[in-house]
Amino acid sequence: IKLTGQSLNGNQIDRVAAMSKTLTDLERIADLAENLTELSMVTHDNKMDFSIDARKELEILFEKVMEIYLGARHIFETEDLTEKDLVFTIHDEIDSLSEDFQISHVNRVRNRVSSTQSEIVFLDALGNLERIGNHSKNIVQSVERLSL
């Protein structure tokens, strides 16, 4: 790779590759956040209502996703891996919560606590939030690879 007419050394090439991968992860996070905004607008425009439990579950997962994203962003910006284990722990919590909330979703649908339409939106939101967590973890792993 040549930038400004000069060749990059191996370390610089690794940094460019990690930055490129991180940029892709950040773009995907932005896309997923946009998806969440659109789901929110669909919910509002169609006057859909989530059950109290579904609403609480989305709030819990949203808070965890914000926590992992902000942690990953901090690690990326500072290259300080002190908090990496916390990010990985939050990622595992997000995966576990998502699985639990999917089971709750099935029970709500089975018991007809919520409308089918709002539960489809719920699953889409859940999936988008979980994927933001995955991309946040990827960012930390990229920084971790650079520090080796």
mmCIF file with all atom_site columns, C-alpha atoms in Angstrom:
data_model
loop_
_atom_site.group_PDB
_atom_site.id
_atom_site.type_symbol
_atom_site.label_atom_id
_atom_site.label_alt_id
_atom_site.label_comp_id
_atom_site.label_asym_id
_atom_site.label_entity_id
_atom_site.label_seq_id
_atom_site.pdbx_PDB_ins_code
_atom_site.Cartn_x
_atom_site.Cartn_y
_atom_site.Cartn_z
_atom_site.occupancy
_atom_site.B_iso_or_equiv
_atom_site.pdbx_formal_charge
_atom_site.auth_seq_id
_atom_site.auth_comp_id
_atom_site.auth_asym_id
_atom_site.auth_atom_id
_atom_site.pdbx_PDB_model_num
ATOM 1   C CA . ILE A 1 1   ? 0.000   0.000   0.000  1.00 0.00 ? 1   ILE A CA 1
ATOM 2   C CA . LYS A 1 2   ? 1.302   3.419   -0.854 1.00 0.00 ? 2   LYS A CA 1
ATOM 3   C CA . LEU A 1 3   ? 0.089   6.660   0.629  1.00 0.00 ? 3   LEU A CA 1
ATOM 4   C CA . THR A 1 4   ? 1.633   9.954   -0.396 1.00 0.00 ? 4   THR A CA 1
ATOM 5   C CA . GLY A 1 5   ? 4.097   8.035   -2.518 1.00 0.00 ? 5   GLY A CA 1
ATOM 6   C CA . GLN A 1 6   ? 5.701   6.183   0.402  1.00 0.00 ? 6   GLN A CA 1
ATOM 7   C CA . SER A 1 7   ? 5.496   2.475   1.196  1.00 0.00 ? 7   SER A CA 1
ATOM 8   C CA . LEU A 1 8   ? 4.049   1.327   4.493  1.00 0.00 ? 8   LEU A CA 1
ATOM 9   C CA . ASN A 1 9   ? 5.888   -1.065  6.760  1.00 0.00 ? 9   ASN A CA 1
ATOM 10  C CA . GLY A 1 10  ? 4.254   -4.226  8.138  1.00 0.00 ? 10  GLY A CA 1
ATOM 11  C CA . ASN A 1 11  ? 3.055   -2.549  11.350 1.00 0.00 ? 11  ASN A CA 1
ATOM 12  C CA . GLN A 1 12  ? 1.502   0.308   9.406  1.00 0.00 ? 12  GLN A CA 1
ATOM 13  C CA . ILE A 1 13  ? -0.228  -2.119  7.040  1.00 0.00 ? 13  ILE A CA 1
ATOM 14  C CA . ASP A 1 14  ? -1.673  -3.961  10.067 1.00 0.00 ? 14  ASP A CA 1
ATOM 15  C CA . ARG A 1 15  ? -2.941  -0.658  11.493 1.00 0.00 ? 15  ARG A CA 1
ATOM 16  C CA . VAL A 1 16  ? -4.566  0.327   8.202  1.00 0.00 ? 16  VAL A CA 1
ATOM 17  C CA . ALA A 1 17  ? -6.258  -3.098  7.986  1.00 0.00 ? 17  ALA A CA 1
ATOM 18  C CA . ALA A 1 18  ? -7.529  -2.837  11.577 1.00 0.00 ? 18  ALA A CA 1
ATOM 19  C CA . MET A 1 19  ? -8.784  0.702   10.983 1.00 0.00 ? 19  MET A CA 1
ATOM 20  C CA . SER A 1 20  ? -10.541 -0.419  7.815  1.00 0.00 ? 20  SER A CA 1
ATOM 21  C CA . LYS A 1 21  ? -12.241 -3.302  9.640  1.00 0.00 ? 21  LYS A CA 1
ATOM 22  C CA . THR A 1 22  ? -13.220 -0.986  12.476 1.00 0.00 ? 22  THR A CA 1
ATOM 23  C CA . LEU A 1 23  ? -14.639 1.518   10.024 1.00 0.00 ? 23  LEU A CA 1
ATOM 24  C CA . THR A 1 24  ? -16.789 -1.267  8.563  1.00 0.00 ? 24  THR A CA 1
ATOM 25  C CA . ASP A 1 25  ? -17.989 -2.201  12.061 1.00 0.00 ? 25  ASP A CA 1
ATOM 26  C CA . LEU A 1 26  ? -18.829 1.436   12.811 1.00 0.00 ? 26  LEU A CA 1
ATOM 27  C CA . GLU A 1 27  ? -20.738 1.740   9.530  1.00 0.00 ? 27  GLU A CA 1
ATOM 28  C CA . ARG A 1 28  ? -22.729 -1.398  10.378 1.00 0.00 ? 28  ARG A CA 1
ATOM 29  C CA . ILE A 1 29  ? -23.504 0.011   13.845 1.00 0.00 ? 29  ILE A CA 1
ATOM 30  C CA . ALA A 1 30  ? -24.791 3.180   12.189 1.00 0.00 ? 30  ALA A CA 1
ATOM 31  C CA . ASP A 1 31  ? -26.932 1.114   9.794  1.00 0.00 ? 31  ASP A CA 1
ATOM 32  C CA . LEU A 1 32  ? -28.366 -0.892  12.680 1.00 0.00 ? 32  LEU A CA 1
ATOM 33  C CA . ALA A 1 33  ? -29.089 2.281   14.655 1.00 0.00 ? 33  ALA A CA 1
ATOM 34  C CA . GLU A 1 34  ? -30.920 3.613   11.612 1.00 0.00 ? 34  GLU A CA 1
ATOM 35  C CA . ASN A 1 35  ? -32.906 0.349   11.455 1.00 0.00 ? 35  ASN A CA 1
ATOM 36  C CA . LEU A 1 36  ? -33.887 0.846   15.101 1.00 0.00 ? 36  LEU A CA 1
ATOM 37  C CA . THR A 1 37  ? -35.030 4.385   14.343 1.00 0.00 ? 37  THR A CA 1
ATOM 38  C CA . GLU A 1 38  ? -37.156 3.105   11.459 1.00 0.00 ? 38  GLU A CA 1
ATOM 39  C CA . LEU A 1 39  ? -38.667 0.388   13.670 1.00 0.00 ? 39  LEU A CA 1
ATOM 40  C CA . SER A 1 40  ? -39.500 3.032   16.250 1.00 0.00 ? 40  SER A CA 1
ATOM 41  C CA . MET A 1 41  ? -41.208 5.169   13.609 1.00 0.00 ? 41  MET A CA 1
ATOM 42  C CA . VAL A 1 42  ? -43.194 2.180   12.295 1.00 0.00 ? 42  VAL A CA 1
ATOM 43  C CA . THR A 1 43  ? -44.272 1.393   15.842 1.00 0.00 ? 43  THR A CA 1
ATOM 44  C CA . HIS A 1 44  ? -45.326 4.999   16.434 1.00 0.00 ? 44  HIS A CA 1
ATOM 45  C CA . ASP A 1 45  ? -46.998 5.531   13.050 1.00 0.00 ? 45  ASP A CA 1
ATOM 46  C CA . ASN A 1 46  ? -49.006 2.304   13.337 1.00 0.00 ? 46  ASN A CA 1
ATOM 47  C CA . LYS A 1 47  ? -49.876 2.953   16.975 1.00 0.00 ? 47  LYS A CA 1
ATOM 48  C CA . MET A 1 48  ? -48.403 -0.396  17.987 1.00 0.00 ? 48  MET A CA 1
ATOM 49  C CA . ASP A 1 49  ? -48.005 -1.077  21.636 1.00 0.00 ? 49  ASP A CA 1
ATOM 50  C CA . PHE A 1 50  ? -45.553 -3.438  23.264 1.00 0.00 ? 50  PHE A CA 1
ATOM 51  C CA . SER A 1 51  ? -46.441 -5.343  26.373 1.00 0.00 ? 51  SER A CA 1
ATOM 52  C CA . ILE A 1 52  ? -44.932 -3.947  29.567 1.00 0.00 ? 52  ILE A CA 1
ATOM 53  C CA . ASP A 1 53  ? -42.516 -6.897  29.683 1.00 0.00 ? 53  ASP A CA 1
ATOM 54  C CA . ALA A 1 54  ? -41.419 -6.437  26.060 1.00 0.00 ? 54  ALA A CA 1
ATOM 55  C CA . ARG A 1 55  ? -40.827 -2.740  26.658 1.00 0.00 ? 55  ARG A CA 1
ATOM 56  C CA . LYS A 1 56  ? -38.751 -3.468  29.775 1.00 0.00 ? 56  LYS A CA 1
ATOM 57  C CA . GLU A 1 57  ? -36.725 -6.096  27.921 1.00 0.00 ? 57  GLU A CA 1
ATOM 58  C CA . LEU A 1 58  ? -35.898 -3.688  25.093 1.00 0.00 ? 58  LEU A CA 1
ATOM 59  C CA . GLU A 1 59  ? -34.907 -1.014  27.611 1.00 0.00 ? 59  GLU A CA 1
ATOM 60  C CA . ILE A 1 60  ? -32.597 -3.434  29.437 1.00 0.00 ? 60  ILE A CA 1
ATOM 61  C CA . LEU A 1 61  ? -30.958 -4.584  26.222 1.00 0.00 ? 61  LEU A CA 1
ATOM 62  C CA . PHE A 1 62  ? -30.658 -1.024  24.911 1.00 0.00 ? 62  PHE A CA 1
ATOM 63  C CA . GLU A 1 63  ? -28.809 0.037   28.077 1.00 0.00 ? 63  GLU A CA 1
ATOM 64  C CA . LYS A 1 64  ? -26.391 -2.894  27.750 1.00 0.00 ? 64  LYS A CA 1
ATOM 65  C CA . VAL A 1 65  ? -25.804 -2.118  24.081 1.00 0.00 ? 65  VAL A CA 1
ATOM 66  C CA . MET A 1 66  ? -25.081 1.538   24.852 1.00 0.00 ? 66  MET A CA 1
ATOM 67  C CA . GLU A 1 67  ? -22.646 0.428   27.546 1.00 0.00 ? 67  GLU A CA 1
ATOM 68  C CA . ILE A 1 68  ? -20.746 -1.926  25.215 1.00 0.00 ? 68  ILE A CA 1
ATOM 69  C CA . TYR A 1 69  ? -20.706 0.579   22.360 1.00 0.00 ? 69  TYR A CA 1
ATOM 70  C CA . LEU A 1 70  ? -19.370 3.393   24.537 1.00 0.00 ? 70  LEU A CA 1
ATOM 71  C CA . GLY A 1 71  ? -16.762 1.047   26.034 1.00 0.00 ? 71  GLY A CA 1
ATOM 72  C CA . ALA A 1 72  ? -15.655 -0.128  22.595 1.00 0.00 ? 72  ALA A CA 1
ATOM 73  C CA . ARG A 1 73  ? -15.494 3.424   21.287 1.00 0.00 ? 73  ARG A CA 1
ATOM 74  C CA . HIS A 1 74  ? -13.367 4.482   24.257 1.00 0.00 ? 74  HIS A CA 1
ATOM 75  C CA . ILE A 1 75  ? -10.978 1.569   23.712 1.00 0.00 ? 75  ILE A CA 1
ATOM 76  C CA . PHE A 1 76  ? -10.725 2.382   20.012 1.00 0.00 ? 76  PHE A CA 1
ATOM 77  C CA . GLU A 1 77  ? -10.106 6.080   20.599 1.00 0.00 ? 77  GLU A CA 1
ATOM 78  C CA . THR A 1 78  ? -7.528  5.606   23.365 1.00 0.00 ? 78  THR A CA 1
ATOM 79  C CA . GLU A 1 79  ? -6.104  2.173   22.452 1.00 0.00 ? 79  GLU A CA 1
ATOM 80  C CA . ASP A 1 80  ? -6.306  1.480   26.195 1.00 0.00 ? 80  ASP A CA 1
ATOM 81  C CA . LEU A 1 81  ? -7.392  -2.137  26.634 1.00 0.00 ? 81  LEU A CA 1
ATOM 82  C CA . THR A 1 82  ? -7.900  -1.869  30.406 1.00 0.00 ? 82  THR A CA 1
ATOM 83  C CA . GLU A 1 83  ? -11.684 -2.255  29.988 1.00 0.00 ? 83  GLU A CA 1
ATOM 84  C CA . LYS A 1 84  ? -11.620 -4.982  27.294 1.00 0.00 ? 84  LYS A CA 1
ATOM 85  C CA . ASP A 1 85  ? -12.706 -7.759  29.670 1.00 0.00 ? 85  ASP A CA 1
ATOM 86  C CA . LEU A 1 86  ? -15.685 -5.646  30.712 1.00 0.00 ? 86  LEU A CA 1
ATOM 87  C CA . VAL A 1 87  ? -16.670 -5.246  27.053 1.00 0.00 ? 87  VAL A CA 1
ATOM 88  C CA . PHE A 1 88  ? -16.411 -9.012  26.510 1.00 0.00 ? 88  PHE A CA 1
ATOM 89  C CA . THR A 1 89  ? -18.488 -9.643  29.648 1.00 0.00 ? 89  THR A CA 1
ATOM 90  C CA . ILE A 1 90  ? -21.164 -7.203  28.484 1.00 0.00 ? 90  ILE A CA 1
ATOM 91  C CA . HIS A 1 91  ? -21.183 -8.934  25.093 1.00 0.00 ? 91  HIS A CA 1
ATOM 92  C CA . ASP A 1 92  ? -21.853 -12.272 26.796 1.00 0.00 ? 92  ASP A CA 1
ATOM 93  C CA . GLU A 1 93  ? -24.615 -10.633 28.876 1.00 0.00 ? 93  GLU A CA 1
ATOM 94  C CA . ILE A 1 94  ? -26.207 -9.232  25.707 1.00 0.00 ? 94  ILE A CA 1
ATOM 95  C CA . ASP A 1 95  ? -26.180 -12.671 24.075 1.00 0.00 ? 95  ASP A CA 1
ATOM 96  C CA . SER A 1 96  ? -27.706 -14.252 27.174 1.00 0.00 ? 96  SER A CA 1
ATOM 97  C CA . LEU A 1 97  ? -30.353 -11.558 27.573 1.00 0.00 ? 97  LEU A CA 1
ATOM 98  C CA . SER A 1 98  ? -31.244 -11.760 23.903 1.00 0.00 ? 98  SER A CA 1
ATOM 99  C CA . GLU A 1 99  ? -31.765 -15.495 24.188 1.00 0.00 ? 99  GLU A CA 1
ATOM 100 C CA . ASP A 1 100 ? -33.894 -15.064 27.340 1.00 0.00 ? 100 ASP A CA 1
ATOM 101 C CA . PHE A 1 101 ? -35.957 -12.322 25.713 1.00 0.00 ? 101 PHE A CA 1
ATOM 102 C CA . GLN A 1 102 ? -36.589 -14.461 22.636 1.00 0.00 ? 102 GLN A CA 1
ATOM 103 C CA . ILE A 1 103 ? -38.034 -17.142 24.922 1.00 0.00 ? 103 ILE A CA 1
ATOM 104 C CA . SER A 1 104 ? -40.187 -14.491 26.620 1.00 0.00 ? 104 SER A CA 1
ATOM 105 C CA . HIS A 1 105 ? -41.301 -13.374 23.179 1.00 0.00 ? 105 HIS A CA 1
ATOM 106 C CA . VAL A 1 106 ? -42.420 -16.886 22.248 1.00 0.00 ? 106 VAL A CA 1
ATOM 107 C CA . ASN A 1 107 ? -44.393 -17.097 25.487 1.00 0.00 ? 107 ASN A CA 1
ATOM 108 C CA . ARG A 1 108 ? -46.057 -13.727 24.843 1.00 0.00 ? 108 ARG A CA 1
ATOM 109 C CA . VAL A 1 109 ? -47.062 -14.789 21.341 1.00 0.00 ? 109 VAL A CA 1
ATOM 110 C CA . ARG A 1 110 ? -48.294 -18.153 22.632 1.00 0.00 ? 110 ARG A CA 1
ATOM 111 C CA . ASN A 1 111 ? -50.337 -16.430 25.354 1.00 0.00 ? 111 ASN A CA 1
ATOM 112 C CA . ARG A 1 112 ? -51.436 -13.626 23.003 1.00 0.00 ? 112 ARG A CA 1
ATOM 113 C CA . VAL A 1 113 ? -50.260 -10.929 25.371 1.00 0.00 ? 113 VAL A CA 1
ATOM 114 C CA . SER A 1 114 ? -49.121 -8.737  22.466 1.00 0.00 ? 114 SER A CA 1
ATOM 115 C CA . SER A 1 115 ? -50.141 -8.294  18.863 1.00 0.00 ? 115 SER A CA 1
ATOM 116 C CA . THR A 1 116 ? -48.281 -10.353 16.297 1.00 0.00 ? 116 THR A CA 1
ATOM 117 C CA . GLN A 1 117 ? -47.231 -7.205  14.458 1.00 0.00 ? 117 GLN A CA 1
ATOM 118 C CA . SER A 1 118 ? -45.657 -5.592  17.514 1.00 0.00 ? 118 SER A CA 1
ATOM 119 C CA . GLU A 1 119 ? -43.897 -8.840  18.403 1.00 0.00 ? 119 GLU A CA 1
ATOM 120 C CA . ILE A 1 120 ? -42.344 -8.989  14.914 1.00 0.00 ? 120 ILE A CA 1
ATOM 121 C CA . VAL A 1 121 ? -41.022 -5.470  15.451 1.00 0.00 ? 121 VAL A CA 1
ATOM 122 C CA . PHE A 1 122 ? -39.794 -6.578  18.884 1.00 0.00 ? 122 PHE A CA 1
ATOM 123 C CA . LEU A 1 123 ? -37.778 -9.429  17.343 1.00 0.00 ? 123 LEU A CA 1
ATOM 124 C CA . ASP A 1 124 ? -36.310 -7.108  14.708 1.00 0.00 ? 124 ASP A CA 1
ATOM 125 C CA . ALA A 1 125 ? -35.282 -4.624  17.404 1.00 0.00 ? 125 ALA A CA 1
ATOM 126 C CA . LEU A 1 126 ? -33.797 -7.397  19.507 1.00 0.00 ? 126 LEU A CA 1
ATOM 127 C CA . GLY A 1 127 ? -31.749 -8.647  16.558 1.00 0.00 ? 127 GLY A CA 1
ATOM 128 C CA . ASN A 1 128 ? -30.488 -5.170  15.689 1.00 0.00 ? 128 ASN A CA 1
ATOM 129 C CA . LEU A 1 129 ? -29.430 -4.509  19.271 1.00 0.00 ? 129 LEU A CA 1
ATOM 130 C CA . GLU A 1 130 ? -27.623 -7.835  19.523 1.00 0.00 ? 130 GLU A CA 1
ATOM 131 C CA . ARG A 1 131 ? -25.755 -7.147  16.281 1.00 0.00 ? 131 ARG A CA 1
ATOM 132 C CA . ILE A 1 132 ? -24.635 -3.730  17.560 1.00 0.00 ? 132 ILE A CA 1
ATOM 133 C CA . GLY A 1 133 ? -23.147 -5.589  20.516 1.00 0.00 ? 133 GLY A CA 1
ATOM 134 C CA . ASN A 1 134 ? -21.349 -7.972  18.149 1.00 0.00 ? 134 ASN A CA 1
ATOM 135 C CA . HIS A 1 135 ? -19.848 -5.146  16.097 1.00 0.00 ? 135 HIS A CA 1
ATOM 136 C CA . SER A 1 136 ? -18.783 -3.346  19.282 1.00 0.00 ? 136 SER A CA 1
ATOM 137 C CA . LYS A 1 137 ? -16.940 -6.473  20.405 1.00 0.00 ? 137 LYS A CA 1
ATOM 138 C CA . ASN A 1 138 ? -15.310 -6.708  16.959 1.00 0.00 ? 138 ASN A CA 1
ATOM 139 C CA . ILE A 1 139 ? -13.939 -3.184  17.391 1.00 0.00 ? 139 ILE A CA 1
ATOM 140 C CA . VAL A 1 140 ? -12.263 -4.137  20.670 1.00 0.00 ? 140 VAL A CA 1
ATOM 141 C CA . GLN A 1 141 ? -10.841 -7.297  19.121 1.00 0.00 ? 141 GLN A CA 1
ATOM 142 C CA . SER A 1 142 ? -9.315  -5.211  16.307 1.00 0.00 ? 142 SER A CA 1
ATOM 143 C CA . VAL A 1 143 ? -7.615  -2.924  18.825 1.00 0.00 ? 143 VAL A CA 1
ATOM 144 C CA . GLU A 1 144 ? -6.493  -5.989  20.777 1.00 0.00 ? 144 GLU A CA 1
ATOM 145 C CA . ARG A 1 145 ? -4.854  -7.488  17.670 1.00 0.00 ? 145 ARG A CA 1
ATOM 146 C CA . LEU A 1 146 ? -2.926  -4.256  17.123 1.00 0.00 ? 146 LEU A CA 1
ATOM 147 C CA . SER A 1 147 ? -1.470  -4.382  20.620 1.00 0.00 ? 147 SER A CA 1
ATOM 148 C CA . LEU A 1 148 ? 0.057   -7.852  20.177 1.00 0.00 ? 148 LEU A CA 1
#
